[in-house]
Amino acid sequence: SQTIHQWPATLVQPVGSPLSLECTVEGTSNPNLYWYRQAAGRGLQLLFYSVGIGQISSEVPQNLSASRPQDRQFILSSKKLLLSDSGFYLCAWSQVSAGGRETQYFGPGTRLLVL
Amino acid sequence: KQEVTQIPAALSVPEGENLVLNCSFTDSAIYNLQWFRQDPGKGLTSLLLIQSSQREQTSGRLNASLDKSSGRSTLYIAASQPGDSATYLCAAITGRRALTFGSGTRLQVQP
């Protein structure tokens, strides 16, 4: 069966510090991968998605970036964090089944607090 | 640009009651619509996925319907239980295969 991991689970970082959040998927190959952010009191917002190694699409202009160095690894980074980067970051994966169904499955999330 | 709205924002019901959560979307050109559950401080758990060619999907006490022409989906929960208390999110999947989420309905089932 497939599993998705995220780490760290929680993170407290000062403004201006760098960031690296990691997401890995097990039990599947060539998944679509996604990064979402859920800010306090707000809905989920898609940040990045990837359909293959080295292929990253950005949905929202910001000081964050994403990379996919391996098929089942997705990394969210920042060179200098802002207060507004605080939130709950969720990684997700999906694949299109033979019947055209594409369900997205989410990881446990990383709670980031920028002080 | 796809926009997803969920009504009501919060709902409190006594245990055993049947309830309906509503979701509307502005762009009917969706591939799928997915319902999720989120417990406080946790990630999302997929409940049901309805393909654009389908009208409804059922899983246990949950039934989700989709009406693309009117831009609506509903999640029906039968015989609600305290363990159903959570935030329920609907999300429309667009041509980019990216989910656009509603802001959720926070459900509280009173024992």
mmCIF file of C-alpha atoms in Angstrom, chain B residues 45-110:
data_model
loop_
_atom_site.group_PDB
_atom_site.id
_atom_site.type_symbol
_atom_site.label_atom_id
_atom_site.label_comp_id
_atom_site.label_asym_id
_atom_site.label_seq_id
_atom_site.Cartn_x
_atom_site.Cartn_y
_atom_site.Cartn_z
ATOM 1 C CA THR B 45 -8.523 12.095 4.947
ATOM 2 C CA SER B 46 -10.181 11.391 1.613
ATOM 3 C CA LEU B 47 -13.828 10.372 2.024
ATOM 4 C CA LEU B 48 -15.301 10.186 -1.451
ATOM 5 C CA LEU B 49 -14.331 11.068 -4.988
ATOM 6 C CA ILE B 50 -16.955 11.629 -7.669
ATOM 7 C CA GLN B 51 -15.841 11.613 -11.266
ATOM 8 C CA SER B 52 -17.356 14.236 -13.551
ATOM 9 C CA SER B 53 -19.311 11.516 -15.364
ATOM 10 C CA GLN B 54 -20.899 10.265 -12.137
ATOM 11 C CA ARG B 55 -23.889 11.543 -10.193
ATOM 12 C CA GLU B 56 -23.101 10.109 -6.765
ATOM 13 C CA GLN B 57 -20.816 7.942 -4.676
ATOM 14 C CA THR B 58 -21.548 6.100 -1.448
ATOM 15 C CA SER B 59 -19.343 4.856 1.352
ATOM 16 C CA GLY B 60 -21.007 3.523 4.474
ATOM 17 C CA ARG B 61 -23.111 6.293 6.012
ATOM 18 C CA LEU B 62 -21.785 8.848 3.551
ATOM 19 C CA ASN B 63 -23.305 9.726 0.210
ATOM 20 C CA ALA B 64 -21.954 12.422 -2.069
ATOM 21 C CA SER B 65 -23.800 13.752 -5.099
ATOM 22 C CA LEU B 66 -22.623 15.878 -7.991
ATOM 23 C CA ASP B 67 -24.606 18.126 -10.318
ATOM 24 C CA LYS B 68 -22.140 19.679 -12.738
ATOM 25 C CA SER B 69 -24.711 21.733 -14.595
ATOM 26 C CA SER B 70 -25.684 23.622 -11.456
ATOM 27 C CA GLY B 71 -22.187 23.598 -9.982
ATOM 28 C CA ARG B 72 -23.199 21.798 -6.802
ATOM 29 C CA SER B 73 -22.207 18.854 -4.694
ATOM 30 C CA THR B 74 -23.690 17.635 -1.439
ATOM 31 C CA LEU B 75 -22.370 15.314 1.241
ATOM 32 C CA TYR B 76 -25.094 13.447 3.100
ATOM 33 C CA ILE B 77 -24.229 11.920 6.473
ATOM 34 C CA ALA B 78 -26.764 9.468 7.839
ATOM 35 C CA ALA B 79 -27.297 8.792 11.531
ATOM 36 C CA SER B 80 -24.551 11.147 12.672
ATOM 37 C CA GLN B 81 -22.247 10.134 15.520
ATOM 38 C CA PRO B 82 -19.948 12.152 17.821
ATOM 39 C CA GLY B 83 -16.994 10.617 15.976
ATOM 40 C CA ASP B 84 -18.158 12.404 12.833
ATOM 41 C CA SER B 85 -17.190 15.729 14.418
ATOM 42 C CA ALA B 86 -14.558 17.307 12.173
ATOM 43 C CA THR B 87 -14.158 19.843 9.405
ATOM 44 C CA TYR B 88 -15.421 18.646 6.037
ATOM 45 C CA LEU B 89 -13.806 20.034 2.916
ATOM 46 C CA CYS B 90 -14.847 19.710 -0.680
ATOM 47 C CA ALA B 91 -12.431 20.258 -3.528
ATOM 48 C CA ALA B 92 -12.892 20.534 -7.272
ATOM 49 C CA ILE B 93 -10.227 19.102 -9.538
ATOM 50 C CA THR B 94 -9.588 21.228 -12.608
ATOM 51 C CA GLY B 95 -7.766 20.560 -15.844
ATOM 52 C CA ARG B 96 -4.445 21.143 -14.111
ATOM 53 C CA ARG B 97 -5.282 18.234 -11.802
ATOM 54 C CA ALA B 98 -4.947 20.624 -8.918
ATOM 55 C CA LEU B 99 -7.541 20.848 -6.193
ATOM 56 C CA THR B 100 -9.391 24.046 -5.435
ATOM 57 C CA PHE B 101 -10.724 23.801 -1.899
ATOM 58 C CA GLY B 102 -13.703 25.289 -0.191
ATOM 59 C CA SER B 103 -13.217 26.814 3.247
ATOM 60 C CA GLY B 104 -14.923 23.860 4.906
ATOM 61 C CA THR B 105 -17.859 23.112 7.171
ATOM 62 C CA ARG B 106 -17.034 22.557 10.822
ATOM 63 C CA LEU B 107 -19.360 19.857 12.134
ATOM 64 C CA GLN B 108 -20.043 19.172 15.796
ATOM 65 C CA VAL B 109 -22.212 16.177 16.686
ATOM 66 C CA GLN B 110 -23.492 16.409 20.254
#
